[in-house]
Coordinates of C-alpha atoms in Angstrom, one line a residue:
M1 CA 48.6 120.8 122.5
L2 CA 49.2 122.2 119.0
K3 CA 50.1 125.6 120.4
K4 CA 52.6 124.0 122.7
K5 CA 54.3 122.2 119.8
V6 CA 54.4 125.4 117.8
K7 CA 56.0 127.3 120.7
Q8 CA 58.7 124.5 121.1
S9 CA 59.3 124.7 117.3
E10 CA 59.7 128.5 117.5
R11 CA 62.1 128.2 120.4
K12 CA 64.2 125.7 118.4
S13 CA 64.3 127.9 115.3
S14 CA 65.1 131.0 117.3
G15 CA 67.9 129.1 119.0
S16 CA 69.2 128.0 115.6
R17 CA 69.1 131.7 114.3
R18 CA 71.0 132.9 117.4
A19 CA 73.6 130.1 116.9
S20 CA 74.1 130.9 113.2
S21 CA 75.5 134.4 114.0
K22 CA 78.1 132.9 116.3
K23 CA 81.1 130.8 115.6
P24 CA 80.4 127.0 115.5
K25 CA 81.3 125.2 118.7
L26 CA 83.9 122.5 118.0
R27 CA 85.0 120.4 120.9
S28 CA 87.2 117.3 121.3
I29 CA 85.4 114.6 123.1
R30 CA 85.9 111.0 124.0
S31 CA 83.7 108.8 121.8
S32 CA 83.2 106.2 124.4
Q33 CA 82.4 108.6 127.3
T34 CA 79.7 110.7 125.6
S35 CA 77.7 108.2 123.6
S36 CA 74.4 108.9 125.3
K37 CA 74.7 112.6 124.2
R38 CA 75.3 111.9 120.6
S39 CA 72.6 111.9 117.9
S40 CA 74.8 110.8 115.0
K41 CA 73.8 107.9 112.8
I42 CA 76.7 105.8 114.2
S43 CA 76.8 106.0 118.0
S44 CA 80.0 105.3 119.9
H45 CA 79.8 104.1 123.4
S46 CA 81.6 101.8 125.8
S47 CA 78.5 101.0 127.9
K48 CA 77.5 98.3 125.4
H49 CA 80.7 96.3 125.9
S50 CA 79.7 93.0 127.5
K51 CA 80.5 92.8 131.2
S52 CA 81.9 89.6 132.5
S53 CA 83.7 88.2 135.6
K54 CA 87.4 89.0 135.9
K55 CA 88.9 85.8 134.7
S56 CA 92.4 85.0 133.5
V57 CA 92.5 85.1 129.7
N58 CA 95.2 85.3 127.0
V59 CA 95.1 88.4 125.0
K60 CA 97.4 88.8 121.9
T61 CA 98.9 92.2 121.3
G62 CA 102.1 93.5 119.7
G63 CA 103.3 90.0 118.7
K64 CA 103.1 88.7 122.3
I65 CA 100.7 86.7 124.5
Y66 CA 99.6 88.5 127.7
D67 CA 97.6 87.2 130.6
S68 CA 94.9 89.6 131.5
T69 CA 95.4 89.2 135.2
A70 CA 99.2 89.0 135.3
G71 CA 99.9 91.1 132.2
F72 CA 97.2 93.9 132.4
G73 CA 95.8 93.7 135.9
N74 CA 92.3 94.6 137.0
T75 CA 92.4 98.3 136.1
E76 CA 92.1 100.0 132.7
R77 CA 95.4 100.4 130.9
I78 CA 96.5 102.1 127.7
I79 CA 98.4 99.7 125.5
D80 CA 99.1 101.9 122.5
Q81 CA 98.2 105.4 121.3
Y82 CA 98.8 107.2 117.9
D83 CA 97.3 110.0 115.7
F84 CA 96.2 110.1 112.0
M85 CA 94.4 112.5 109.7
S86 CA 91.1 111.6 108.0
M87 CA 90.9 114.4 105.4
N88 CA 90.7 117.5 107.6
I89 CA 89.8 115.7 110.8
S90 CA 92.5 114.9 113.4
V91 CA 92.0 111.6 115.1
T92 CA 93.7 110.1 118.1
V93 CA 93.5 106.3 118.5
T94 CA 93.9 104.6 121.9
V95 CA 94.2 100.9 122.2
K96 CA 93.3 100.0 125.7
W97 CA 92.6 97.1 128.1
T98 CA 89.6 97.2 130.3
P99 CA 88.9 94.4 132.9
E100 CA 85.3 94.1 131.7
D101 CA 86.4 92.8 128.3
Y102 CA 88.2 89.8 127.0
T103 CA 89.6 91.8 124.0
L104 CA 91.5 95.0 123.6
I105 CA 89.4 98.1 122.8
Y106 CA 90.0 100.4 119.8
D107 CA 88.9 103.9 121.0
M108 CA 89.1 107.0 118.8
D109 CA 89.1 110.6 119.9
I110 CA 87.8 112.9 117.2
A111 CA 86.8 116.6 117.0
S112 CA 83.0 116.7 117.5
I113 CA 80.4 119.4 117.0
S114 CA 78.1 120.9 119.5
K115 CA 74.4 119.9 119.4
T116 CA 73.3 123.3 118.1
T117 CA 75.8 123.4 115.3
K118 CA 74.9 119.8 114.4
I119 CA 71.2 120.9 113.9
I120 CA 72.3 123.7 111.6
L121 CA 74.7 121.3 109.7
E122 CA 71.8 118.9 109.2
K123 CA 69.7 121.8 107.8
I124 CA 72.6 122.6 105.5
R125 CA 72.8 119.0 104.4
E126 CA 69.1 119.1 103.4
E127 CA 69.6 122.3 101.4
L128 CA 72.7 120.7 99.9
I129 CA 70.8 117.8 98.4
K130 CA 68.3 120.2 96.7
A131 CA 71.0 122.7 95.6
V132 CA 73.4 120.2 93.9
N133 CA 72.3 119.0 90.5
L134 CA 74.2 115.9 89.6
G135 CA 72.4 115.3 86.3
M136 CA 73.6 112.2 84.5
L137 CA 76.9 111.8 86.2
D138 CA 78.0 108.2 86.7
F139 CA 78.7 107.3 90.3
R140 CA 80.9 104.4 89.1
D141 CA 83.4 106.6 87.3
M142 CA 86.3 107.6 89.5
K143 CA 86.8 110.9 87.7
Q144 CA 83.1 111.7 87.9
T145 CA 83.0 110.8 91.6
G146 CA 85.6 113.5 92.1
I147 CA 83.4 115.9 90.2
I148 CA 80.5 115.0 92.5
E149 CA 82.6 115.7 95.6
E150 CA 83.8 119.0 94.1
R151 CA 80.3 120.2 93.4
F152 CA 79.2 119.3 97.0
A153 CA 82.3 121.0 98.5
T154 CA 81.6 124.2 96.5
T155 CA 78.0 124.4 97.6
I156 CA 78.8 123.4 101.2
R157 CA 81.3 126.3 101.5
K158 CA 78.7 128.8 100.2
L159 CA 76.1 127.6 102.7
I160 CA 78.7 127.6 105.6
E161 CA 79.6 131.2 104.7
R162 CA 75.9 132.1 105.0
Y163 CA 75.2 130.2 108.3
F164 CA 78.6 130.7 109.9
P165 CA 80.1 134.0 108.7
N166 CA 82.5 134.2 111.6
A167 CA 84.0 130.7 111.3
D168 CA 87.7 130.5 110.5
D169 CA 89.2 128.4 107.7
K170 CA 90.0 125.5 109.9
E171 CA 86.5 125.2 111.2
K172 CA 85.1 125.6 107.6
N173 CA 87.3 122.8 106.3
F174 CA 86.3 120.6 109.2
M175 CA 82.5 121.2 108.6
T176 CA 83.0 120.7 104.9
T177 CA 84.6 117.3 105.5
Y178 CA 81.9 116.4 108.0
L179 CA 79.1 117.1 105.6
I180 CA 80.8 115.4 102.6
Q181 CA 81.3 112.2 104.7
R182 CA 77.7 112.2 105.9
S183 CA 76.3 113.0 102.4
L184 CA 78.5 110.8 100.2
G185 CA 80.4 108.7 102.7
M186 CA 79.9 106.4 105.6
G187 CA 80.4 108.7 108.6
N188 CA 82.7 107.3 111.3
L189 CA 83.5 104.2 109.3
E190 CA 85.0 106.4 106.7
V191 CA 87.1 108.1 109.4
I192 CA 88.6 104.8 110.7
N193 CA 89.1 103.6 107.1
D194 CA 91.9 106.2 106.9
D195 CA 93.8 104.5 109.7
C196 CA 96.7 102.9 107.9
M197 CA 97.2 100.4 110.8
L198 CA 94.0 98.7 110.0
E199 CA 93.6 95.7 107.7
E200 CA 89.9 94.9 108.1
I201 CA 86.8 96.8 109.3
V202 CA 83.9 94.5 110.2
I203 CA 80.2 95.0 111.0
N204 CA 78.6 91.8 112.4
S205 CA 75.2 93.3 113.3
A206 CA 73.8 96.6 114.6
K207 CA 73.7 95.2 118.2
D208 CA 77.4 94.4 118.2
P209 CA 80.3 96.8 118.0
V210 CA 82.3 97.4 114.8
W211 CA 85.4 95.2 114.9
V212 CA 88.8 96.0 113.3
Y213 CA 91.9 93.9 112.5
H214 CA 94.9 95.9 113.6
K215 CA 98.3 95.2 112.1
K216 CA 100.0 95.3 115.5
H217 CA 97.3 94.1 117.9
G218 CA 95.1 91.8 115.9
W219 CA 91.3 91.8 116.3
L220 CA 90.1 94.8 118.4
K221 CA 86.6 95.8 119.5
T222 CA 85.8 99.4 118.7
T223 CA 83.5 101.9 120.5
I224 CA 81.5 102.4 117.3
Y225 CA 78.0 101.0 116.8
M226 CA 75.6 101.1 113.9
K227 CA 72.3 102.9 114.6
D228 CA 70.3 100.0 113.2
E229 CA 70.3 97.3 110.6
A230 CA 68.9 99.7 108.0
Q231 CA 72.1 101.8 108.3
T232 CA 74.3 98.8 107.4
K233 CA 72.0 98.0 104.5
H234 CA 72.1 101.7 103.3
Y235 CA 75.9 101.6 103.3
A236 CA 76.0 98.3 101.4
F237 CA 73.4 99.7 98.8
S238 CA 75.5 102.8 98.3
I239 CA 78.7 100.8 97.7
G240 CA 76.7 98.5 95.3
R241 CA 75.5 101.5 93.3
K242 CA 79.1 102.8 92.9
V243 CA 80.3 99.6 91.4
G244 CA 77.1 98.9 89.3
R245 CA 76.0 96.0 91.5
Q246 CA 72.5 95.4 93.0
L247 CA 71.9 94.1 96.5
S248 CA 68.4 92.7 97.1
V249 CA 66.4 89.9 98.6
L250 CA 67.0 87.9 95.5
E251 CA 70.7 88.7 95.5
P252 CA 71.7 89.2 99.2
L253 CA 75.4 88.8 98.7
L254 CA 77.8 91.6 97.6
D255 CA 81.4 91.4 96.7
A256 CA 82.7 94.7 95.4
H257 CA 86.0 96.5 94.8
L258 CA 86.1 100.2 95.5
S259 CA 88.0 102.7 93.4
E260 CA 90.7 103.0 96.1
G261 CA 91.3 99.2 95.8
D262 CA 89.5 98.2 99.0
R263 CA 87.3 95.1 98.9
V264 CA 83.8 95.2 100.4
N265 CA 81.8 92.1 101.2
A266 CA 78.2 92.5 102.4
T267 CA 75.4 90.0 103.4
L268 CA 71.8 90.8 104.2
F269 CA 69.5 89.2 106.8
P270 CA 68.3 86.4 106.8
I271 CA 71.3 85.0 105.0
S272 CA 73.4 86.3 107.9
T273 CA 71.0 85.4 110.7
A274 CA 72.2 87.8 113.3
G275 CA 71.8 90.8 111.1
N276 CA 73.2 92.6 108.0
T277 CA 77.0 92.4 107.8
M278 CA 79.8 94.3 106.0
T279 CA 83.5 93.5 105.8
I280 CA 85.9 96.1 104.4
R281 CA 89.4 94.7 103.5
R282 CA 91.6 97.7 103.2
F283 CA 93.9 98.0 100.2
S284 CA 97.4 98.8 101.5
R285 CA 98.2 102.5 100.7
D286 CA 101.9 101.8 101.4
P287 CA 102.7 98.3 100.2
W288 CA 105.4 96.1 101.6
T289 CA 108.8 96.1 99.9
V290 CA 111.8 93.9 100.3
T291 CA 113.3 96.6 102.6
H292 CA 110.4 96.1 105.0
F293 CA 110.8 92.3 104.8
I294 CA 114.5 92.4 105.6
E295 CA 114.1 95.0 108.4
S296 CA 111.3 93.0 110.1
K297 CA 113.3 89.8 109.7
T298 CA 110.5 88.3 107.5
M299 CA 113.1 87.3 104.9
S300 CA 116.9 87.2 105.1
T301 CA 119.1 89.1 102.6
N302 CA 120.6 85.8 101.3
A303 CA 117.2 84.3 100.6
A304 CA 116.0 87.5 98.9
A305 CA 119.1 87.6 96.8
L306 CA 118.7 83.9 95.8
I307 CA 115.1 84.5 94.8
W308 CA 116.0 87.7 92.9
L309 CA 118.6 85.7 90.9
G310 CA 115.9 83.2 89.9
I311 CA 113.4 85.9 89.0
Q312 CA 116.0 87.8 86.9
Y313 CA 116.6 84.8 84.7
E314 CA 112.8 84.2 84.3
L315 CA 112.5 81.1 86.5
S316 CA 108.9 80.5 87.6
A317 CA 108.0 80.3 91.3
I318 CA 105.1 79.4 93.7
I319 CA 104.6 81.4 96.9
A320 CA 102.7 79.1 99.3
G321 CA 101.6 79.3 102.9
G322 CA 98.6 79.2 105.2
T323 CA 95.9 81.7 105.6
A324 CA 97.1 85.3 106.5
S325 CA 100.8 84.1 106.2
G326 CA 101.7 87.0 103.8
K327 CA 101.6 85.2 100.5
T328 CA 100.3 88.1 98.4
S329 CA 102.6 90.5 100.2
T330 CA 105.6 88.3 99.3
L331 CA 104.4 88.1 95.7
N332 CA 104.2 91.9 95.6
V333 CA 107.7 92.2 97.1
L334 CA 109.2 89.8 94.6
A335 CA 107.5 91.5 91.7
N336 CA 109.8 94.5 92.3
F337 CA 112.7 92.3 90.9
F338 CA 111.2 92.3 87.4
P339 CA 113.3 94.1 84.7
P340 CA 111.7 97.3 83.5
N341 CA 111.6 96.3 79.8
Q342 CA 109.3 93.3 80.2
R343 CA 105.5 93.2 80.0
V344 CA 103.8 92.0 83.2
I345 CA 100.2 90.8 83.5
S346 CA 98.6 90.3 86.9
I347 CA 95.4 88.3 87.5
E348 CA 93.6 88.6 90.9
D349 CA 90.2 88.1 92.5
T350 CA 90.8 91.2 94.6
R351 CA 93.1 93.9 93.4
E352 CA 96.0 93.8 96.0
L353 CA 99.2 93.9 94.0
Q354 CA 101.0 97.2 93.4
L355 CA 104.0 97.4 91.2
P356 CA 106.3 100.3 90.4
K357 CA 104.5 102.8 88.2
F358 CA 107.1 102.8 85.5
L359 CA 106.9 99.0 84.8
H360 CA 105.0 97.7 81.7
W361 CA 102.2 96.3 83.8
V362 CA 98.5 95.4 83.0
P363 CA 96.4 94.5 86.1
L364 CA 93.3 92.3 85.5
S365 CA 90.6 91.4 88.0
T366 CA 87.8 88.8 88.0
R367 CA 84.1 89.6 87.9
L368 CA 81.2 87.7 89.6
A369 CA 78.2 86.7 87.5
N370 CA 74.9 88.6 87.7
V371 CA 71.6 87.4 89.1
E372 CA 71.0 85.4 85.9
G373 CA 74.4 83.7 86.2
K374 CA 75.8 85.6 83.2
G375 CA 78.8 87.9 82.8
G376 CA 81.1 86.2 85.2
I377 CA 84.8 86.3 84.5
G378 CA 87.0 83.8 86.4
M379 CA 90.7 83.6 86.9
G380 CA 90.9 80.7 84.4
D381 CA 89.3 83.0 81.8
L382 CA 91.7 85.8 82.5
L383 CA 94.7 83.4 82.5
V384 CA 93.7 82.1 79.0
N385 CA 93.2 85.6 77.8
S386 CA 96.6 86.8 79.2
L387 CA 98.4 84.4 76.9
R388 CA 97.2 86.4 73.9
M389 CA 98.5 89.7 75.4
R390 CA 102.2 88.9 74.7
P391 CA 103.3 88.8 78.4
D392 CA 106.8 88.2 79.6
R393 CA 105.7 87.6 83.2
I394 CA 102.3 86.5 84.6
L395 CA 101.3 87.0 88.2
V396 CA 98.3 84.9 89.4
G397 CA 96.7 86.0 92.7
E398 CA 95.9 82.5 93.8
V399 CA 95.6 79.1 92.2
R400 CA 92.6 77.2 93.6
R401 CA 91.1 75.0 90.9
K402 CA 92.2 72.5 88.3
R403 CA 91.6 74.7 85.3
E404 CA 93.7 77.5 86.7
A405 CA 96.6 75.1 87.5
E406 CA 96.4 73.5 84.0
T407 CA 96.5 76.9 82.3
L408 CA 99.4 78.1 84.6
F409 CA 101.5 75.1 83.6
E410 CA 100.6 75.5 80.0
A411 CA 101.7 79.1 80.1
I412 CA 105.1 78.1 81.7
H413 CA 105.6 75.4 79.1
T414 CA 104.9 77.9 76.3
G415 CA 107.8 80.1 77.5
H416 CA 106.1 82.4 80.0
S417 CA 107.5 83.1 83.4
C418 CA 104.7 82.7 86.0
Y419 CA 104.4 83.4 89.7
A420 CA 101.4 82.4 91.8
T421 CA 100.2 82.0 95.3
F422 CA 98.9 78.7 96.7
H423 CA 97.6 77.3 100.0
A424 CA 100.1 74.8 101.4
N425 CA 102.2 74.7 104.6
D426 CA 105.5 73.5 103.3
A427 CA 107.3 72.6 100.0
H428 CA 106.3 68.9 100.1
E429 CA 102.7 69.6 100.8
T430 CA 102.7 72.1 97.9
I431 CA 103.7 69.4 95.5
N432 CA 101.3 66.9 97.0
R433 CA 98.3 69.3 96.7
F434 CA 99.2 70.2 93.1
T435 CA 99.5 66.5 92.0
N436 CA 96.5 65.1 93.8
S437 CA 92.7 65.5 93.6
P438 CA 91.1 67.9 93.1
I439 CA 93.8 69.8 91.2
D440 CA 95.5 66.7 89.7
V441 CA 98.4 68.3 87.8
P442 CA 100.5 65.4 86.3
K443 CA 103.6 65.0 88.4
T444 CA 105.8 65.1 85.3
L445 CA 104.9 68.8 84.9
M446 CA 106.0 70.0 88.4
P447 CA 109.7 70.6 87.5
A448 CA 108.5 73.5 85.3
I449 CA 108.3 75.4 88.7
S450 CA 111.8 76.2 89.6
M451 CA 111.3 77.6 93.1
I452 CA 108.8 77.3 96.0
I453 CA 108.8 80.0 98.7
I454 CA 106.8 79.1 101.8
Q455 CA 105.4 81.8 104.1
F456 CA 104.0 81.2 107.5
R457 CA 102.5 83.0 110.5
N458 CA 103.6 81.9 114.0
R459 CA 100.3 81.3 115.8
R460 CA 101.9 82.0 119.2
T461 CA 103.6 85.3 118.4
G462 CA 101.7 86.5 115.3
M463 CA 105.0 87.1 113.4
R464 CA 105.2 86.3 109.7
R465 CA 108.3 84.7 108.3
T466 CA 109.7 83.0 105.2
F467 CA 109.5 79.3 106.3
Q468 CA 111.3 77.6 103.4
V469 CA 113.0 78.3 100.1
A470 CA 113.0 75.1 98.0
E471 CA 113.6 73.9 94.5
I472 CA 111.7 71.2 92.6
L473 CA 114.0 68.3 91.3
P474 CA 113.5 66.6 87.9
D475 CA 111.7 63.7 89.7
S476 CA 109.2 66.2 91.1
S477 CA 110.3 66.0 94.6
A478 CA 111.2 69.1 96.8
N479 CA 114.7 69.9 97.9
V480 CA 114.6 72.5 100.7
L481 CA 117.5 74.9 100.4
Q482 CA 116.8 77.1 103.4
Q483 CA 114.6 76.4 106.4
Y484 CA 113.3 78.7 109.2
D485 CA 114.6 78.0 112.7
P486 CA 111.9 79.3 115.1
R487 CA 114.3 79.2 118.2
K488 CA 116.9 81.4 116.5
D489 CA 114.4 83.3 114.4
I490 CA 116.5 83.0 111.3
L491 CA 116.6 81.2 108.0
V492 CA 119.4 78.6 108.0
D493 CA 120.9 76.6 105.1
K494 CA 119.3 73.1 104.8
G495 CA 120.6 71.6 101.6
K496 CA 122.7 72.3 98.5
S497 CA 121.1 73.1 95.2
K498 CA 120.7 70.2 92.8
S499 CA 118.5 71.7 90.2
L500 CA 118.2 75.5 90.5
F501 CA 121.9 76.3 90.0
A502 CA 122.2 73.6 87.2
T503 CA 119.3 75.2 85.3
L504 CA 121.0 78.6 85.6
E505 CA 124.3 77.1 84.4
M506 CA 122.7 75.4 81.5
F507 CA 120.6 78.3 80.2
T508 CA 122.8 81.4 81.1
G509 CA 126.3 79.9 80.8
T510 CA 127.3 81.1 84.2
T511 CA 129.6 79.1 86.4
P512 CA 129.0 78.2 90.1
K513 CA 131.5 80.8 91.1
E514 CA 129.8 83.5 89.0
I515 CA 126.4 82.5 90.5
K516 CA 127.8 82.9 94.1
L517 CA 129.3 86.3 93.1
D518 CA 126.0 87.4 91.6
I519 CA 124.1 86.5 94.8
S520 CA 126.7 88.4 96.9
E521 CA 126.3 91.5 94.7
K522 CA 122.5 91.4 95.1
E523 CA 122.9 91.0 98.9
L524 CA 125.0 94.2 98.9
V525 CA 122.2 96.0 97.0
L526 CA 119.6 94.7 99.4
K527 CA 121.6 95.8 102.5
Y528 CA 122.1 99.2 100.8
L529 CA 118.3 99.6 100.5
V530 CA 118.0 99.0 104.3
K531 CA 120.9 101.4 105.1
Q532 CA 119.5 104.1 103.0
Q533 CA 115.9 103.4 104.2
V534 CA 114.6 103.0 100.6
K535 CA 111.1 101.8 101.4
K536 CA 108.7 103.2 98.9
I537 CA 107.7 100.8 96.2
N538 CA 108.6 103.1 93.3
D539 CA 112.0 103.9 94.9
V540 CA 112.9 100.3 95.4
G541 CA 111.8 99.6 91.8
K542 CA 114.1 102.4 90.6
V543 CA 117.1 100.9 92.4
V544 CA 116.4 97.5 90.8
A545 CA 115.9 99.1 87.4
E546 CA 119.2 100.8 87.8
Y547 CA 120.8 97.5 88.6
Y548 CA 119.6 96.1 85.3
T549 CA 120.4 99.2 83.2
N550 CA 123.4 100.8 84.8
K551 CA 124.9 98.2 87.2
K552 CA 128.4 99.7 87.4
A553 CA 127.1 103.2 88.6
L554 CA 124.8 101.6 91.1
M555 CA 127.4 99.4 92.6
Q556 CA 129.7 102.4 93.1
M557 CA 126.9 104.1 95.1
V558 CA 126.3 100.9 97.0
K559 CA 130.0 100.5 98.0
S560 CA 130.4 104.1 98.9
N561 CA 126.9 104.1 100.7
K562 CA 125.8 107.3 98.9
P563 CA 122.1 108.2 98.6
F564 CA 120.6 106.8 95.5
Q565 CA 120.1 109.3 92.6
H566 CA 118.5 108.4 89.3
K567 CA 118.8 110.6 86.2
K568 CA 115.8 109.2 84.3
E569 CA 113.2 111.8 83.7
G570 CA 109.5 111.1 84.5
L571 CA 110.4 108.6 87.2

């Protein structure tokens, strides 16, 4: 029996030696069709999808509601297909409908490696761990994390040269990426995390597929499975080490922010009774700008110009709405209207806001307490601290508690311009929630907020829109200026301003005619951004900065519709 095992081992090693003198076999395969042949830590297969009887069911995709029988039929259909790059790996994503499932499937097609090559790469990975001496490098330091990857990449290339002397540069780059992702990363999870169309990546348990939230199609079931519960735990532990947090039986909850800005939440069994979980909320690499909002009809140019006018003259505003209605995205869009010579302090639980890089901006984030209940920094603490930082503008990710609301209004009354998000479905509800338990802000303080912008998500179509633009009157009631009409899909005028324009006239000396002219000019600039397809956050910021510093030259470009050119160096 022992001899037999030795002979098998010899055959495997001789096979590996023969393969090492050849070029590595790289082949493109369908992750859902070859799952039984894969030996990777994360197995992808479609056979685990739950089979059910063919019933009529509503499936949301692309902003529409489809009936599975009438809309998709009883045969497999491709709904969407696109490509993206994950480092050096080319990935094709197919969103498809299968009659066996109630939800759409997210299937990815990636370059895979032959079984023989994979054995050699695993051997290289073992040598790699021994060869790379990381010493006292801090995994939490972004710069040092880059040093770690560089050291791994350098050693990997030397080992690949030894084992695969005939491999071309493309194959070497592919194998280098493959080994780095499996040595320092999270395998296929790291691949799909580079898909800019995804907002969330979710692991519910090892027996369930990985789910993703797609910007266009909503929740999708992927063809990726975790090998076992230990693998999910390993990934959670790795993330915890990077951010200096411990995950254990005593502390089975993890809420961490990665260096790229992504937020990771993890729970361990038995807190999550079905198994270990992990939720990755992706930080937008290409944040929304006002150009995107106008193009997608999320906000009208007139509403955007009106809000811009208020922000220019330091009037405070609340952006309210329901869950996933786009409140933070709207706050990020409106922050582009800040003048470049003012100091901006942002306070968030999760780092989501991105402002133009040339603004005078200091981002602050909260911190959870440790196991002993010490070291926690809440939004209230940061808000109080921000008042000592000489801010001109304060952005608050979300007001949830009484202390935060009290500090917010205190900041406004001490001369700071504040902007915050809040959970409420309309302007009247916003005031009611602020002035009643548990927040209990005195009603007399509410007029300190000049504007309320309400965002909402249409549950039927999935579209996000600005629902209301309102002002708060001196008696603390809401006056809706613009209201969304769902039948026409536009914002329509609802009432005339009784407070906002009067405040501008009192503190700026402008007349009603000048205010209307100012709004018209801003509308021209916003339409110019759409015409010239100025979408990057820094580019939009530059146009707004030019408006404040060299308005005459900008308006000439706007009226002649010439491409925007700035002469400031370093921008």
